[in-house]
PDB file of C-alpha atoms in Angstrom:
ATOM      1  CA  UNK A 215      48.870 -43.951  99.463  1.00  0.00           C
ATOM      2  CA  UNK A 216      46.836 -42.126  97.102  1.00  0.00           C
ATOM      3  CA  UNK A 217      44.239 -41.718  99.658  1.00  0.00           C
ATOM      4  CA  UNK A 218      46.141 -39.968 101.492  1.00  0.00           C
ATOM      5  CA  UNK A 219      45.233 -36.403 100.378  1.00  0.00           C
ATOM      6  CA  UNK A 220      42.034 -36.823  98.733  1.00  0.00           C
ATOM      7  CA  UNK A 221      38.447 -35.892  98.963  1.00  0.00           C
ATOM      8  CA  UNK A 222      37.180 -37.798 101.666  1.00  0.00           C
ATOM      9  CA  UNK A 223      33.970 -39.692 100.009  1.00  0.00           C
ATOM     10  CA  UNK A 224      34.027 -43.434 100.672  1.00  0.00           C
ATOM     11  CA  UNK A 225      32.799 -45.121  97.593  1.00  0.00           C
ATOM     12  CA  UNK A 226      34.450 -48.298  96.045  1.00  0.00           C
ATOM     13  CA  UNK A 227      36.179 -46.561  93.095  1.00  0.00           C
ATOM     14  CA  UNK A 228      37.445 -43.362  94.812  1.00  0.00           C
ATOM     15  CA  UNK A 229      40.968 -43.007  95.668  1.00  0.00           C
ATOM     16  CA  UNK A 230      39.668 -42.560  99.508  1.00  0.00           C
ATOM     17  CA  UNK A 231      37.370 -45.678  99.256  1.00  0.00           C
ATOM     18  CA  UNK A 232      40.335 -48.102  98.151  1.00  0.00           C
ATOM     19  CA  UNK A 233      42.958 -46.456 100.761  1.00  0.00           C
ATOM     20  CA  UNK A 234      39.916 -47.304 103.462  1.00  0.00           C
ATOM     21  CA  UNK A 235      39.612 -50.903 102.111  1.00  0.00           C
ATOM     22  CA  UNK A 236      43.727 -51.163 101.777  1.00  0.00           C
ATOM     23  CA  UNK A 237      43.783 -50.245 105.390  1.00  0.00           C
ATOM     24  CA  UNK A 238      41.941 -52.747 106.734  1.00  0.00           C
ATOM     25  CA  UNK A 239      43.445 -55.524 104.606  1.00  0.00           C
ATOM     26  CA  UNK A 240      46.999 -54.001 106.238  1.00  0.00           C
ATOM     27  CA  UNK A 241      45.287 -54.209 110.106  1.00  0.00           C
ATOM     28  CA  UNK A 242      44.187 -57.323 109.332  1.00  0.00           C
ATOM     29  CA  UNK A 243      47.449 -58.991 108.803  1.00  0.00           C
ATOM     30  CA  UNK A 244      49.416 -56.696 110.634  1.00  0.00           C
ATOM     31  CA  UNK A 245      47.101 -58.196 113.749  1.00  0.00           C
ATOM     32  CA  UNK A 246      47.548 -62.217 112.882  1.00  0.00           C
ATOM     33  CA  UNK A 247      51.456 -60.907 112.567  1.00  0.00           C
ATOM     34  CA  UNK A 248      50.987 -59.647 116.210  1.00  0.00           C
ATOM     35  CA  UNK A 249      48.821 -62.154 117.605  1.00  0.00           C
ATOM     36  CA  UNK A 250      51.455 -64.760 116.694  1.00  0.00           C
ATOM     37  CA  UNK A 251      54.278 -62.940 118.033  1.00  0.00           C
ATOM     38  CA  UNK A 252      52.601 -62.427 121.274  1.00  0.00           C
ATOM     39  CA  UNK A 253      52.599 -66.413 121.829  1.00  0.00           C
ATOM     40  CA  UNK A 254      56.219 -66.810 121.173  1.00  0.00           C
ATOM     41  CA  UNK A 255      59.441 -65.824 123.604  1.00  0.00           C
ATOM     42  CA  UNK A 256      60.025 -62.129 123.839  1.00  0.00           C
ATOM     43  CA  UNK A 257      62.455 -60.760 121.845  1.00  0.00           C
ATOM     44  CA  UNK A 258      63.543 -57.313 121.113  1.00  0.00           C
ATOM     45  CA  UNK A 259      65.586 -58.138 117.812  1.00  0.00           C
ATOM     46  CA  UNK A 260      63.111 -55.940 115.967  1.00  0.00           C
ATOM     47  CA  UNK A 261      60.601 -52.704 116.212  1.00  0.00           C
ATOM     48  CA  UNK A 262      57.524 -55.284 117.073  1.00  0.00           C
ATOM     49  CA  UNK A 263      59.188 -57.038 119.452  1.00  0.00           C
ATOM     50  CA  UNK A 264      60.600 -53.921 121.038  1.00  0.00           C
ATOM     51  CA  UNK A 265      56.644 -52.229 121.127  1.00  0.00           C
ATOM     52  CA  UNK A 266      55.421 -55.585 122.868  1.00  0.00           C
ATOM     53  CA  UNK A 267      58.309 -55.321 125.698  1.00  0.00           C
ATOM     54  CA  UNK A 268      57.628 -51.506 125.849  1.00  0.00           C
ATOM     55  CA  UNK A 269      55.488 -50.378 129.144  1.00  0.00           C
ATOM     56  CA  UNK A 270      54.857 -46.759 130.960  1.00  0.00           C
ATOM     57  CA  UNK A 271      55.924 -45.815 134.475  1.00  0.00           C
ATOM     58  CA  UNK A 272      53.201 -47.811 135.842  1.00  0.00           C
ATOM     59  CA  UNK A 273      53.922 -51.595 133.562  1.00  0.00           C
ATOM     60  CA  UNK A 274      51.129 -51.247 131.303  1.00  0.00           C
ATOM     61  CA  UNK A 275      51.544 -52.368 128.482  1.00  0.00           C
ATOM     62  CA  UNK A 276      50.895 -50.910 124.984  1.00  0.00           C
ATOM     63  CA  UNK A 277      47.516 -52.722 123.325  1.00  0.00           C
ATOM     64  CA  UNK A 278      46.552 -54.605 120.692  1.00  0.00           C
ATOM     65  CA  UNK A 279      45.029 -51.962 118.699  1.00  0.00           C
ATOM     66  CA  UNK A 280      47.847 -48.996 119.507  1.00  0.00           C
ATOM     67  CA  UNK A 281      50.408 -51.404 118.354  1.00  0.00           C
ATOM     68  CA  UNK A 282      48.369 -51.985 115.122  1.00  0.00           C
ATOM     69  CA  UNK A 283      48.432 -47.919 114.490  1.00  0.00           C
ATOM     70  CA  UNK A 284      52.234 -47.797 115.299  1.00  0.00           C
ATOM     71  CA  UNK A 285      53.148 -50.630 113.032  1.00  0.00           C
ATOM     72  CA  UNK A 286      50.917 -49.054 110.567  1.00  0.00           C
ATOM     73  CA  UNK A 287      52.566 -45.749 111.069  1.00  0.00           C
ATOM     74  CA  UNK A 288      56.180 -47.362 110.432  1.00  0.00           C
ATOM     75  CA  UNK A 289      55.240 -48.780 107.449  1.00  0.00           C
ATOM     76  CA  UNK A 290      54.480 -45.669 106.313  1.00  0.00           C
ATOM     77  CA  UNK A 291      57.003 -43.343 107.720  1.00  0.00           C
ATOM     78  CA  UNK A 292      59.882 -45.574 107.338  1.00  0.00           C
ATOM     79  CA  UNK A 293      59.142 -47.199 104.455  1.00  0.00           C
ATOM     80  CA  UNK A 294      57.461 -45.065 101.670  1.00  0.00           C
ATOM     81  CA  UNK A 295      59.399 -41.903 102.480  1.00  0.00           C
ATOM     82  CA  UNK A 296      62.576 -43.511 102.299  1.00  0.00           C
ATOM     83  CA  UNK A 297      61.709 -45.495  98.919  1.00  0.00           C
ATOM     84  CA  UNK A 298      60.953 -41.581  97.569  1.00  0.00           C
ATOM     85  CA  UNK A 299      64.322 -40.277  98.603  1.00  0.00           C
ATOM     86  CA  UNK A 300      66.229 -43.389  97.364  1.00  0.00           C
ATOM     87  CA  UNK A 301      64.145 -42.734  93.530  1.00  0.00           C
ATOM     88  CA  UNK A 302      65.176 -39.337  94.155  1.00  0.00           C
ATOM     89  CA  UNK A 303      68.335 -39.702  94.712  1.00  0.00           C
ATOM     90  CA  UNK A 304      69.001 -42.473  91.889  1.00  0.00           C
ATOM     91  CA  UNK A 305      67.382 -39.664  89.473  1.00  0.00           C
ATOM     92  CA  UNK A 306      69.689 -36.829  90.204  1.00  0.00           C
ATOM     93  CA  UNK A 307      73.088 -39.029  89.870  1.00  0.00           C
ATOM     94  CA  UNK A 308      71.810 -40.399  86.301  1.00  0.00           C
ATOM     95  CA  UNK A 309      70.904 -36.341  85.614  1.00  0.00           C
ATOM     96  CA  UNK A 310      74.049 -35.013  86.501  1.00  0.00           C
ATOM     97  CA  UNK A 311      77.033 -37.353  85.934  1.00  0.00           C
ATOM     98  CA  UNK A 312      79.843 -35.373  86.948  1.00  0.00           C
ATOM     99  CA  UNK A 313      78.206 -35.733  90.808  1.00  0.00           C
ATOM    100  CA  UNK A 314      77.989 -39.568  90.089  1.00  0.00           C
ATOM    101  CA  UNK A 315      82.188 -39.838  89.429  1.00  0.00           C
ATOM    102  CA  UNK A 316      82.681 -37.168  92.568  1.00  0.00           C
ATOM    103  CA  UNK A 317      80.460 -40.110  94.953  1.00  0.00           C
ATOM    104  CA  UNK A 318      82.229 -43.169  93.184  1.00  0.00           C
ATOM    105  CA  UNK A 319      85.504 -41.185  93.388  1.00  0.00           C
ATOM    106  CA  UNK A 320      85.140 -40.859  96.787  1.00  0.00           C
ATOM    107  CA  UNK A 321      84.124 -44.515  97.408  1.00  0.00           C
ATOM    108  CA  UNK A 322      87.402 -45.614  95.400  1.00  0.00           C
ATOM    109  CA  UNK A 323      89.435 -43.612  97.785  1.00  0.00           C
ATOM    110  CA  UNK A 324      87.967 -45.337 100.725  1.00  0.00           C
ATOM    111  CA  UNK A 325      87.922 -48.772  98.930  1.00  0.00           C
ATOM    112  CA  UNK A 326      85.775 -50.551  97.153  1.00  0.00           C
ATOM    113  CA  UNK A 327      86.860 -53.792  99.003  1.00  0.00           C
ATOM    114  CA  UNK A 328      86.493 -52.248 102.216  1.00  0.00           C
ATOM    115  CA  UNK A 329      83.343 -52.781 104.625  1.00  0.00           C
ATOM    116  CA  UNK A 330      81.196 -50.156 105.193  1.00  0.00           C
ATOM    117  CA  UNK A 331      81.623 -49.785 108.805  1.00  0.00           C
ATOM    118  CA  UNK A 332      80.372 -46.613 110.985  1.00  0.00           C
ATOM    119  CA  UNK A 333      84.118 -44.475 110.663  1.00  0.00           C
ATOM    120  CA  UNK A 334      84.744 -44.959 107.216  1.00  0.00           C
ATOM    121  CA  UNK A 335      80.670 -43.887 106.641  1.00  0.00           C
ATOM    122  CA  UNK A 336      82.089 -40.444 108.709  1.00  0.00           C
ATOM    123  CA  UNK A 337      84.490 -39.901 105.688  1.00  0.00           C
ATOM    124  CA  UNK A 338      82.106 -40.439 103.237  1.00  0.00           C
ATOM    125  CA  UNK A 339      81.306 -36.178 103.417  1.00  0.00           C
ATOM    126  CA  UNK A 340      80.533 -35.320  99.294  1.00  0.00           C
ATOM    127  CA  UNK A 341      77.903 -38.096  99.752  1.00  0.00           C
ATOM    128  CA  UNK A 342      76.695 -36.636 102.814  1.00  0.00           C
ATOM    129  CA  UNK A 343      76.198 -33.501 101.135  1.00  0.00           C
ATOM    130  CA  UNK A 344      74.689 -34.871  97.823  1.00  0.00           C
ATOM    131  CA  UNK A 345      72.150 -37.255 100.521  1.00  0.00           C
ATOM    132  CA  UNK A 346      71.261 -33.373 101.315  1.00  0.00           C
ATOM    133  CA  UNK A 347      71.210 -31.705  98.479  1.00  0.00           C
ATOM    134  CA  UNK A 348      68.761 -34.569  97.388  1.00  0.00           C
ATOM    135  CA  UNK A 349      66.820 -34.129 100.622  1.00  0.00           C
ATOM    136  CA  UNK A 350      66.501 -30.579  99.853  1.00  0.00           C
ATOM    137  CA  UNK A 351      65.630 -30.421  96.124  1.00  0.00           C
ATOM    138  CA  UNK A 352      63.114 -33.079  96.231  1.00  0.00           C
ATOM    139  CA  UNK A 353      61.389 -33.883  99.849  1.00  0.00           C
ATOM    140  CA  UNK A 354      59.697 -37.166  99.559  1.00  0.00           C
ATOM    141  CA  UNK A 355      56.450 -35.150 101.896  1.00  0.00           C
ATOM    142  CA  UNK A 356      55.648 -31.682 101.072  1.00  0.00           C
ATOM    143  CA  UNK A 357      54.473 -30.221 104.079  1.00  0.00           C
ATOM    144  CA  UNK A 358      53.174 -31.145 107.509  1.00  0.00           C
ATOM    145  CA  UNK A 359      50.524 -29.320 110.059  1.00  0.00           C
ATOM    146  CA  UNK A 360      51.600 -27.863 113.145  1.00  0.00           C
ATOM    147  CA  UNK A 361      48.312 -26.597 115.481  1.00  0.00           C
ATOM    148  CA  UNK A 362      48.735 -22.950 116.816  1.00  0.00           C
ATOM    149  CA  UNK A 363      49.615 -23.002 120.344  1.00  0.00           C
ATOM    150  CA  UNK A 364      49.268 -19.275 121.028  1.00  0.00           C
ATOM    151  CA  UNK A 365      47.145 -16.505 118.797  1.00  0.00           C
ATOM    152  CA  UNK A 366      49.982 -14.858 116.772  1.00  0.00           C
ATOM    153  CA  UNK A 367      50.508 -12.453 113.850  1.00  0.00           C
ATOM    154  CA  UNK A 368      52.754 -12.972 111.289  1.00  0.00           C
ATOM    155  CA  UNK A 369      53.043 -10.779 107.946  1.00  0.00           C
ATOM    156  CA  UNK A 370      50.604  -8.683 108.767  1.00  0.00           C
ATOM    157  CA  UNK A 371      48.039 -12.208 109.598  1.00  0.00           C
ATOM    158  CA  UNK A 372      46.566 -12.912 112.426  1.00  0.00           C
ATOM    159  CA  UNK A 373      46.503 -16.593 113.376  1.00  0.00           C
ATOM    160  CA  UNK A 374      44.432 -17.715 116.113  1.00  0.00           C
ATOM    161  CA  UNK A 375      45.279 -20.089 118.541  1.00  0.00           C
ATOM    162  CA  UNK A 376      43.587 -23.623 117.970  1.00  0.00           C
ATOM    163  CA  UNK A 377      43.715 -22.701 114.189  1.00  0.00           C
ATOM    164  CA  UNK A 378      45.773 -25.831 112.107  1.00  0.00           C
ATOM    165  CA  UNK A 379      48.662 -24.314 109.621  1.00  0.00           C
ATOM    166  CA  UNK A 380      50.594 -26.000 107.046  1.00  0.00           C
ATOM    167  CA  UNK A 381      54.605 -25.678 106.306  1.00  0.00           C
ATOM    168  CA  UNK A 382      55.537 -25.955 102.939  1.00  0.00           C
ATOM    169  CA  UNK A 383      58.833 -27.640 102.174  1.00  0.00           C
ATOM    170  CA  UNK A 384      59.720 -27.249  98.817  1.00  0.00           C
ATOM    171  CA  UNK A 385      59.729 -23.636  99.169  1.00  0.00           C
ATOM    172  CA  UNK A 386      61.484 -23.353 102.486  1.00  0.00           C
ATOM    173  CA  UNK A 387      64.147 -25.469 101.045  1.00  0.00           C
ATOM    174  CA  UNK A 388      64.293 -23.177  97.944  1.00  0.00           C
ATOM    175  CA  UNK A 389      64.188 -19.802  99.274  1.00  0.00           C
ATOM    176  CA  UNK A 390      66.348 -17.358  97.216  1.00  0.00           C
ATOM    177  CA  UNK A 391      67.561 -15.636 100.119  1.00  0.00           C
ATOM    178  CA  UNK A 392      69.227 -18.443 101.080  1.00  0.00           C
ATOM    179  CA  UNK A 393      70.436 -21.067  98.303  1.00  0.00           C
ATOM    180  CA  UNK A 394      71.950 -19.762  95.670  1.00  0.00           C
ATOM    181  CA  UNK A 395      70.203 -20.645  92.131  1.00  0.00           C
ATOM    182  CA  UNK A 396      67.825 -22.566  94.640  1.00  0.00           C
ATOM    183  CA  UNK A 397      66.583 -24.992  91.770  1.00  0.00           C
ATOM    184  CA  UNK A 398      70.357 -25.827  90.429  1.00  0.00           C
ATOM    185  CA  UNK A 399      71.034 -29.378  92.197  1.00  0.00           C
ATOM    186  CA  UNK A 400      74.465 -28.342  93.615  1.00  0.00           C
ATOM    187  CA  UNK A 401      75.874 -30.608  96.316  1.00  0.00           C
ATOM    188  CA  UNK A 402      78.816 -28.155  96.977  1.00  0.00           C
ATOM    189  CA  UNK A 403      76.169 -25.740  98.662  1.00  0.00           C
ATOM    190  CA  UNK A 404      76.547 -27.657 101.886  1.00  0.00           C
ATOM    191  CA  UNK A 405      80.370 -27.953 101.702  1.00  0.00           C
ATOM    192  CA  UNK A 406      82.026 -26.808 104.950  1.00  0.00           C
ATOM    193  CA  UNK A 407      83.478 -23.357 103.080  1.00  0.00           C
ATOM    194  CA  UNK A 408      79.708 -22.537 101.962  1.00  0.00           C
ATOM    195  CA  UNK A 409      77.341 -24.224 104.346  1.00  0.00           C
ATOM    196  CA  UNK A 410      74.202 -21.877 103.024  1.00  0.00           C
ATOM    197  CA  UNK A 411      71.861 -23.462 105.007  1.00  0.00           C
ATOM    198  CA  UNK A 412      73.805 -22.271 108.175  1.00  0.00           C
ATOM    199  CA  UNK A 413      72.861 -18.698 107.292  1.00  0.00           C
ATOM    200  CA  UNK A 414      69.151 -19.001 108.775  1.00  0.00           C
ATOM    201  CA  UNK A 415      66.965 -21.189 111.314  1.00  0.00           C
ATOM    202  CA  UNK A 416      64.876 -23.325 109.502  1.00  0.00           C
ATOM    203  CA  UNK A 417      66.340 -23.459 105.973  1.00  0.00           C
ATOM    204  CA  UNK A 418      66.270 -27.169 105.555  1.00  0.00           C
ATOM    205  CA  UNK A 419      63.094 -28.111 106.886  1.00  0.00           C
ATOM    206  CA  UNK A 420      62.946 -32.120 104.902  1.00  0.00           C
ATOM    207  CA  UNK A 421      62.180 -33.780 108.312  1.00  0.00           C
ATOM    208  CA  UNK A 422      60.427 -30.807 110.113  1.00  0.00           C
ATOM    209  CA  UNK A 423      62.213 -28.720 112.355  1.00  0.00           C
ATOM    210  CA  UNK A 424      61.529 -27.925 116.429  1.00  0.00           C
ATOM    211  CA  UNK A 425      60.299 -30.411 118.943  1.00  0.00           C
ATOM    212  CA  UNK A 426      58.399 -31.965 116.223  1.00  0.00           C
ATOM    213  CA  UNK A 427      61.371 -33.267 113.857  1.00  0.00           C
ATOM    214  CA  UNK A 428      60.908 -36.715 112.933  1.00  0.00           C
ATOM    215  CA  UNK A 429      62.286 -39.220 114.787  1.00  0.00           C
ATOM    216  CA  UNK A 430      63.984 -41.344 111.902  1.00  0.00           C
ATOM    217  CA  UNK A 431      65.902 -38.317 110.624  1.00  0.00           C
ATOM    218  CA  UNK A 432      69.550 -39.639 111.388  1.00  0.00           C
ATOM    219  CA  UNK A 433      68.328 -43.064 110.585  1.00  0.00           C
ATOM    220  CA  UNK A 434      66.631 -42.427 106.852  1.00  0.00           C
ATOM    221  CA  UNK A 435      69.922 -40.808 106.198  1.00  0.00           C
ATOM    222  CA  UNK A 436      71.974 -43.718 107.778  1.00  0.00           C
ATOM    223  CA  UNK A 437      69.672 -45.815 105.141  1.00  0.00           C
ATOM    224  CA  UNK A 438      70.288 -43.557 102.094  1.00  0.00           C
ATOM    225  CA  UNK A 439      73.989 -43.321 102.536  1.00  0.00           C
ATOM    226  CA  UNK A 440      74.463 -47.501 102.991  1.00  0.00           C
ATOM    227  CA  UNK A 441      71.866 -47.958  99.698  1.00  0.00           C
ATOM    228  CA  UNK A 442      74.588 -44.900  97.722  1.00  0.00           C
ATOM    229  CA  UNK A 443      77.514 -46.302  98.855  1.00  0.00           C
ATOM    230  CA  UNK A 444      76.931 -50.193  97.901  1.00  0.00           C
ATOM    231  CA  UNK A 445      75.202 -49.059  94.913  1.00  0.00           C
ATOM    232  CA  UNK A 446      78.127 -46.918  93.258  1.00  0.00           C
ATOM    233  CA  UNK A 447      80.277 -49.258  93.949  1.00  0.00           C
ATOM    234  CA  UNK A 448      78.857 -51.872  91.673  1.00  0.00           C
ATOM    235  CA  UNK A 449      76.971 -50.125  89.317  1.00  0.00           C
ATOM    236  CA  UNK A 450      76.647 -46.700  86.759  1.00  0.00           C
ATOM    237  CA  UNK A 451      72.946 -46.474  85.650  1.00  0.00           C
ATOM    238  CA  UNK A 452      71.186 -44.526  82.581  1.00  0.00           C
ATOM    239  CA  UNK A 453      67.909 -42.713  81.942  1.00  0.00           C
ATOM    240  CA  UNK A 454      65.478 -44.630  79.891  1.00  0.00           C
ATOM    241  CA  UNK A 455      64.027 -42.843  76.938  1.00  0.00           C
ATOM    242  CA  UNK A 456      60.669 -41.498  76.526  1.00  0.00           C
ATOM    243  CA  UNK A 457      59.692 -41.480  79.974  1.00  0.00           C
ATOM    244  CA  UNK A 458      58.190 -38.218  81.901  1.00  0.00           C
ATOM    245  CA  UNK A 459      60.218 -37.407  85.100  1.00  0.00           C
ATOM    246  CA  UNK A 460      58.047 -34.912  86.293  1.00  0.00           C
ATOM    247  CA  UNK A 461      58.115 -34.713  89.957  1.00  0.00           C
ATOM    248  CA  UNK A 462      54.328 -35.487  91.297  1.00  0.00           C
ATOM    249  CA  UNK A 463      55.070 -34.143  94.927  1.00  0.00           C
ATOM    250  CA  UNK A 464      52.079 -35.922  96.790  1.00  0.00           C
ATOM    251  CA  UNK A 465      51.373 -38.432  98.917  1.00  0.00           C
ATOM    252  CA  UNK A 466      55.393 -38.562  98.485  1.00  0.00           C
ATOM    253  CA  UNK A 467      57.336 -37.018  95.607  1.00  0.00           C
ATOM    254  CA  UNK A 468      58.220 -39.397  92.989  1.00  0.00           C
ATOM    255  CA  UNK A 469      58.587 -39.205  88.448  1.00  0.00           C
ATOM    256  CA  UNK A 470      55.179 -39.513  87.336  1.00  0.00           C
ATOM    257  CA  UNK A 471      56.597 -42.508  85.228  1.00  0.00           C
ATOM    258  CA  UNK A 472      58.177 -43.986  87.977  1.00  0.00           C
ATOM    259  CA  UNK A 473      61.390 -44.403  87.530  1.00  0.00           C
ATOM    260  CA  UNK A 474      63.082 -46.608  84.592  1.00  0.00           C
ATOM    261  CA  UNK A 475      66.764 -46.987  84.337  1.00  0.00           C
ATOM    262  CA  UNK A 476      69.205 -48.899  82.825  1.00  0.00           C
ATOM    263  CA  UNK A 477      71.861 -50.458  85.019  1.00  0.00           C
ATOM    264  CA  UNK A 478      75.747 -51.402  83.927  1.00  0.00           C
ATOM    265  CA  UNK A 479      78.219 -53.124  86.180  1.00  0.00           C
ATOM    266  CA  UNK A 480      80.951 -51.171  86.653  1.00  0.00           C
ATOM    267  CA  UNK A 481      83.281 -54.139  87.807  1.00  0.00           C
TER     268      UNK A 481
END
């Protein structure tokens, strides 16, 4: 991960040099993992056997070597990202405890006995709106490239077509002319009576935005909300001492000592 946004000089101890080597120790395995599957009955019970069913209008089927890249790329996309937003998300609760009773609060009105099945996750709305205040405050990727389709001018730039640009989202998600106290981690700024990100196109730009979006966006949220909801319900956790929670905001955002916490059953 590391390697990720680094200077690109392959020697054994550079960050870029062990990301090479970690990659091909991934492919490796990820192509036994394949190889195996590929002798055994079909079965679309999971994302691999779904890409070795999958075929274009014509019946080809995807290869060896494009499956490797797309398993690759889930690992990454729908792993790691996800594993930011969860630390994330765990952080802000322990920081701010009267948001922590408001979730449980809400989970004790539903019932803590009760399964978490797809309508009572509709009613769960203040931890819809914390899952996006969280989203907002601290995006596990900071940015993404988009190439320039057509030359353009914006703020008195000219951008040329062909030319690669780069959206940051920390600071679209913070803009002042939209969030109030954009840095305050305030949940009740997406409540139905405030909705500030309503105000503007483009305001909450964690998964991208356009044609582009990513993919998993309902489902990393689907993720987040099962994790919150199961976790509240069971436990209250506490910030351990001595530990710096800086955010470090690249390859994905996460305390630069990790994360330590206590946890105490609540039950």
């Amino acid at each position: 991960m590391r390697g990720l946004f680094t200077i690109p000089l392959n020697l054994p101890w550079t960050n870029f040099g062990k990301a090479l080597r970690s990659r091909k120790l991934l492919v490796k395995q990820i192509e036994e993992i394949v190889l195996q599957r590929q002798q055994q009955p079909a079965s679309n019970k999971d994302a691999l056997g779904m890409l070795l069913q999958a075929t274009d209008d014509d019946g080809n089927k995807l290869s060896v070597e494009e499956i490797k890249d797309q398993i690759l790329t889930l690992l990454f996309a729908g792993h790691e990202t996800l594993t930011s937003a969860i630390a994330s998300m765990c952080l802000l609760l322990a920081q701010h405890p009267e948001v922590f009773e408001k979730v449980r609060h809400e989970q004790q009105q539903l019932g803590f006995s009760q399964p978490l099945t797809s309508e009572n996750l509709k009613q769960m709305t203040y931890l819809d709106q914390v899952i996006k205040e969280v989203l907002r405050l601290i995006p596990p990727v900071g940015g993404g490239f988009r190439q320039v389709i057509e030359s353009c001018e914006f703020n008195g730039y000219f951008i040329p077509q062909g030319w690669s640009v780069l959206y940051n989202v920390p600071k679209t998600n913070q803009d002042s002319s939209v969030y109030t106290e954009p840095s305050k981690f305030d949940p009740e700024r997406f409540a139905p009576s405030r909705a500030e990100d309503k105000t503007k196109p483009f305001t909450h730009v964690t998964f991208g935005g356009g044609m582009r979006e990513c993919i998993g966006k309902e489902f990393a949220k689907l993720e987040m909300k099962l994790f919150a909801a199961l976790l509240v319900r069971e436990y209250k956790w506490e910030l351990l001492p001595e530990q710096d929670l800086t955010i470090i905001p690249a390859p994905t955002a996460y305390p630069k000592d990790k994360l330590k916490v206590k946890f105490i059953c609540k039950k």
